[in-house]
Every structure is written in C-alpha cells, then in structure tokens.
PDB file of C-alpha atoms in Angstrom:
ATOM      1  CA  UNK A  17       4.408  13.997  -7.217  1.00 39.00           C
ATOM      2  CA  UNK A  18       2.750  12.464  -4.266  1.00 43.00           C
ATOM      3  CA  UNK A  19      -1.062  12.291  -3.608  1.00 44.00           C
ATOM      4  CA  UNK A  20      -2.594  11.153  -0.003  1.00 48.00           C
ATOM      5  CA  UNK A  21      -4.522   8.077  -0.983  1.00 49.00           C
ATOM      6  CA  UNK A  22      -4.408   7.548  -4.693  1.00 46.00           C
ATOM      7  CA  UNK A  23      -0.969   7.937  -6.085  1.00 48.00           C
ATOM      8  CA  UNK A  24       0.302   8.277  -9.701  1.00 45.00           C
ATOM      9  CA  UNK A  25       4.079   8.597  -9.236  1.00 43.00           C
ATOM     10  CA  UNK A  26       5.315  10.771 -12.000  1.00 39.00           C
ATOM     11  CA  UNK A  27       9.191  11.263 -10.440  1.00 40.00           C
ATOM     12  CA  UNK A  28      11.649  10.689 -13.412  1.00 41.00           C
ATOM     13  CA  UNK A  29      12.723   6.958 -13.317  1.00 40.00           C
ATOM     14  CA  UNK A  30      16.686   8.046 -13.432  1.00 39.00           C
ATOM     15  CA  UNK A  31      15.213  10.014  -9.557  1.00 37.00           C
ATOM     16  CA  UNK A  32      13.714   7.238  -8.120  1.00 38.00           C
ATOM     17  CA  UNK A  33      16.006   4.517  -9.339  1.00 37.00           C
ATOM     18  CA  UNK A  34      19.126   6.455  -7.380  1.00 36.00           C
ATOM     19  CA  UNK A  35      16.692   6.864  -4.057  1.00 35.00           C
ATOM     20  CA  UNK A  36      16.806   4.699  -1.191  1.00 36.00           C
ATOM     21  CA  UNK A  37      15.341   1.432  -1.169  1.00 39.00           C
ATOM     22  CA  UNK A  38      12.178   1.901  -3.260  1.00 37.00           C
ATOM     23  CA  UNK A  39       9.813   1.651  -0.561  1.00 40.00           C
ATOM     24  CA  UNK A  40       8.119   5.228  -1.098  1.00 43.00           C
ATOM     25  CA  UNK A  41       7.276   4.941   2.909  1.00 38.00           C
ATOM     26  CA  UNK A  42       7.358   7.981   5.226  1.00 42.00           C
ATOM     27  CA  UNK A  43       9.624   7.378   8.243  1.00 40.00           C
ATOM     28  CA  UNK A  44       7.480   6.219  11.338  1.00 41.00           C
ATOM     29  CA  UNK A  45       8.110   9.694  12.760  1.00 40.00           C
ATOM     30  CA  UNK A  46       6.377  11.655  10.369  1.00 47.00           C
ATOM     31  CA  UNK A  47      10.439  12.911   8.506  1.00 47.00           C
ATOM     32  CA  UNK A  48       9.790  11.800   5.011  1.00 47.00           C
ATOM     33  CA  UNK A  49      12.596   9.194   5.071  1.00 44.00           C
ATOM     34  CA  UNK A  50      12.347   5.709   4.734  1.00 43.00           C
ATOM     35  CA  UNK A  51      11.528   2.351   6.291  1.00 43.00           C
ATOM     36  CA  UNK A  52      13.064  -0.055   4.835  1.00 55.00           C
ATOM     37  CA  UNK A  53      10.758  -3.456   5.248  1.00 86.00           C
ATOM     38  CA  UNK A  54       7.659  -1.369   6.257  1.00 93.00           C
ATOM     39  CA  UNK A  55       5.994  -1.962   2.548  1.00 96.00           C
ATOM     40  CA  UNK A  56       3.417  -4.542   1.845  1.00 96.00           C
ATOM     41  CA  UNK A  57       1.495  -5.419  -1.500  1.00 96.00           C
ATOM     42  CA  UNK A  58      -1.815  -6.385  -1.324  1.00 97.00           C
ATOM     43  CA  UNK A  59      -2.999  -8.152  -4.088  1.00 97.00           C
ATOM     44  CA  UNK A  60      -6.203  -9.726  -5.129  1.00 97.00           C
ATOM     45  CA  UNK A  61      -8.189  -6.421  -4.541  1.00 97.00           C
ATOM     46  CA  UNK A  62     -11.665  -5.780  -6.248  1.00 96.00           C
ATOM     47  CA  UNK A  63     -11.138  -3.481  -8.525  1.00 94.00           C
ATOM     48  CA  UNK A  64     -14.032  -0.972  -7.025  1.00 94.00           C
ATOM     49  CA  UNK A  65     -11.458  -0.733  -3.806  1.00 95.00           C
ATOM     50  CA  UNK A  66     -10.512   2.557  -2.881  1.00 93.00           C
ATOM     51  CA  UNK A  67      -7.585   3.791  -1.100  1.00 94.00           C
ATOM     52  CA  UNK A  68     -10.103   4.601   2.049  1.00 95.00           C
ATOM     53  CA  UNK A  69     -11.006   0.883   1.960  1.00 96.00           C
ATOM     54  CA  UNK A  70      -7.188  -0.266   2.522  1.00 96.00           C
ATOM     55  CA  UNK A  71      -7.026   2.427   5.514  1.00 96.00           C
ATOM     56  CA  UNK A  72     -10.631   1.142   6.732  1.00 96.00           C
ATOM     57  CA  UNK A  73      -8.934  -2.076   6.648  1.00 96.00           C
ATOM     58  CA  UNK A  74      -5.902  -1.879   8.148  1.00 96.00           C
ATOM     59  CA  UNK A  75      -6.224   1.024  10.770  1.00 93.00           C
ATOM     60  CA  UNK A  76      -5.553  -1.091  13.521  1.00 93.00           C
ATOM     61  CA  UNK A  77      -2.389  -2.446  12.314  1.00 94.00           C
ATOM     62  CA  UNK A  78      -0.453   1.117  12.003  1.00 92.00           C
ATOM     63  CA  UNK A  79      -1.161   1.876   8.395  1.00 92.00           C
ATOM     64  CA  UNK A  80       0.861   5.392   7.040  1.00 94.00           C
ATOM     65  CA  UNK A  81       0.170   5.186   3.349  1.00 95.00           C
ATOM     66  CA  UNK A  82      -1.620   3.542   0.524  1.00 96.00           C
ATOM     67  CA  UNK A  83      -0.177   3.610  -3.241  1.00 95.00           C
ATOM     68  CA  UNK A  84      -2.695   2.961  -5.594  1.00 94.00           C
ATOM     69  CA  UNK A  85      -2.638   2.949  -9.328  1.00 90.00           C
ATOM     70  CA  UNK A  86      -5.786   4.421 -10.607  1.00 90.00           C
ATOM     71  CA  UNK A  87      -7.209   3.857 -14.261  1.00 90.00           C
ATOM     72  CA  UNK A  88      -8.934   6.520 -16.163  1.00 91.00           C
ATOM     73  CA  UNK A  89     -11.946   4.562 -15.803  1.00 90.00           C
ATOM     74  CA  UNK A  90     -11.383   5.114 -11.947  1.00 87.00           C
ATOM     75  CA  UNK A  91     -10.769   1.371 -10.873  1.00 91.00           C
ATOM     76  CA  UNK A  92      -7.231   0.168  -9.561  1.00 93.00           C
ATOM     77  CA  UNK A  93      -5.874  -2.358 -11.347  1.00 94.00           C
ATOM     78  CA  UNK A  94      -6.260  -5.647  -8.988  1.00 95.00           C
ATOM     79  CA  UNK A  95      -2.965  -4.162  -6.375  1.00 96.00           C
ATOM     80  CA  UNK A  96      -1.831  -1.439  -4.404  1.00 97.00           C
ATOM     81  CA  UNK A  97       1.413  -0.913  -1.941  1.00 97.00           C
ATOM     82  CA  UNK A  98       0.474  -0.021   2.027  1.00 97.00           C
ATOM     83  CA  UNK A  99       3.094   1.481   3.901  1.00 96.00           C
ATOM     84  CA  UNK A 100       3.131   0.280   8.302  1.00 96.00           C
ATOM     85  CA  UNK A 101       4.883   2.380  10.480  1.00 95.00           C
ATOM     86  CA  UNK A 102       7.466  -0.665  11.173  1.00 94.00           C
ATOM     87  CA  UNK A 103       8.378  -3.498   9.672  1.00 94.00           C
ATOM     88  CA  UNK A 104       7.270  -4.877  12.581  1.00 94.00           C
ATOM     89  CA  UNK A 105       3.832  -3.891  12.134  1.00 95.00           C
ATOM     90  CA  UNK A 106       4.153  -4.857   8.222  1.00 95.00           C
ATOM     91  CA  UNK A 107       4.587  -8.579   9.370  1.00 94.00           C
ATOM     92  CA  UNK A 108       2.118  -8.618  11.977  1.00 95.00           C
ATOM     93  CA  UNK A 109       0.134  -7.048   8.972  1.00 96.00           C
ATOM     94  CA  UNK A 110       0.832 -10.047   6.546  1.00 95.00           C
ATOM     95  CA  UNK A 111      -0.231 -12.494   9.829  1.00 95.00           C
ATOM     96  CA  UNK A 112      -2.976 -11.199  10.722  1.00 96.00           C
ATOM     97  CA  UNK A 113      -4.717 -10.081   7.225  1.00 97.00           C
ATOM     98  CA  UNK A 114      -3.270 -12.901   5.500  1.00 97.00           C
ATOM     99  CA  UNK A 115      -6.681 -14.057   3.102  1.00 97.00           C
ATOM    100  CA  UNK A 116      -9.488 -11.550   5.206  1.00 97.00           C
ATOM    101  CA  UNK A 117     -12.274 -10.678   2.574  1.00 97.00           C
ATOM    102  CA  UNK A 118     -12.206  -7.056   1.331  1.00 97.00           C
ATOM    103  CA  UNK A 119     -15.460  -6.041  -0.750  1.00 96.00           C
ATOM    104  CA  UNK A 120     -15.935  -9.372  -1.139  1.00 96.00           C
ATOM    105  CA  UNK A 121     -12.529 -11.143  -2.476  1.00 97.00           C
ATOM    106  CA  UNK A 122      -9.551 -12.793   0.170  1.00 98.00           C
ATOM    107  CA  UNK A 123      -6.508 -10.183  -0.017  1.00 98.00           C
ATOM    108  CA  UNK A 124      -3.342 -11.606  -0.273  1.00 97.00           C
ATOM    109  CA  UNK A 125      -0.734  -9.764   1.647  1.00 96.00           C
ATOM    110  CA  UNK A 126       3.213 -10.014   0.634  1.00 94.00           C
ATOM    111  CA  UNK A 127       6.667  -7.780   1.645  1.00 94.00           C
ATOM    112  CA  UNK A 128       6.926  -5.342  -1.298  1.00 91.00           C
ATOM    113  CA  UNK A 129      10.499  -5.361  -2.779  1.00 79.00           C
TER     114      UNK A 129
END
C-alpha cells in the first residue's frame, strides 16, 4: 500500500521481490512504472524530518517521491529513499546536495540499490 509522503510498504515480500528493479519510483511521466537509477538514499537525517522537509529540500532538483519509514513514536529512523524524475536529475541530486544541512545535520546523498 502506498502513502504520498510517509510510506509503510506492506506489499508481500514474495510481490515485491519478483517486481522490477526495486526502485518503488513512478515513471517520469506520471505511468506508475519505473526508473531505474532515479532512487537516492539520504542518510544522516534528524530524526524530527518529515517527508515535506525532503520535498522542501529538493524541489528544485525534480523530486517525485519520498519513502519514509515512520516509528510509532512519529520520528523516521535516521533515512529515507527520494525518487527524481531521471537518473539524470538523481546525480545532479547527489552533486549538488552532497553534505547541505537539513534541520541542522549534513545529509549524505547515495544511488539507492
């Protein structure tokens, strides 16, 4: 089941394990398929960062989606996956945002596999 923003993915593992490359990214037109390469983690995040922060962040490098694992306690847990509409834009993403402070602690920014 997908959520805009915060995502808990609850598809059966034997489902997502026979998809296409795991990269959970909407195609850059808006289909639903996949880009392969598109995917970035971003690591290092506060854990008081929000989804809406990582689109705040990123809008002007073509950001489509932002997976997020939420606690109960309503904190992520130090990572999330954002989606670019190219891999193209993922790199410049990775370039460009490389170490930039995010509610106060330097992201780190590498291709999700």
């Amino acid at each position: 089941r997908r959520v805009h923003g915060d995502v808990r993915d609850t598809a059966p593992a034997a489902r997502r394990d026979n998809a296409l490359p795991a990269k959970r990214a909407r195609a850059a037109d808006g289909g639903g398929g996949f880009v392969v390469g598109s995917a970035v983690r971003v690591g290092n995040l506060a854990f008081e960062a929000t989804s809406q922060d990582l689109y705040q962040h990123f809008r002007s490098a073509g950001i489509l989606d932002v997976l997020m694992k939420v606690k109960p306690n309503g904190m992520n847990d130090g990572s999330a996956v954002v989606t670019f509409n190219s891999a193209q834009a993922a790199f410049l993403a990775i370039r460009d945002f490389q170490k930039s402070p995010l509610r106060g602690r330097r992201i780190t920014l590498t291709p999700d596999k």
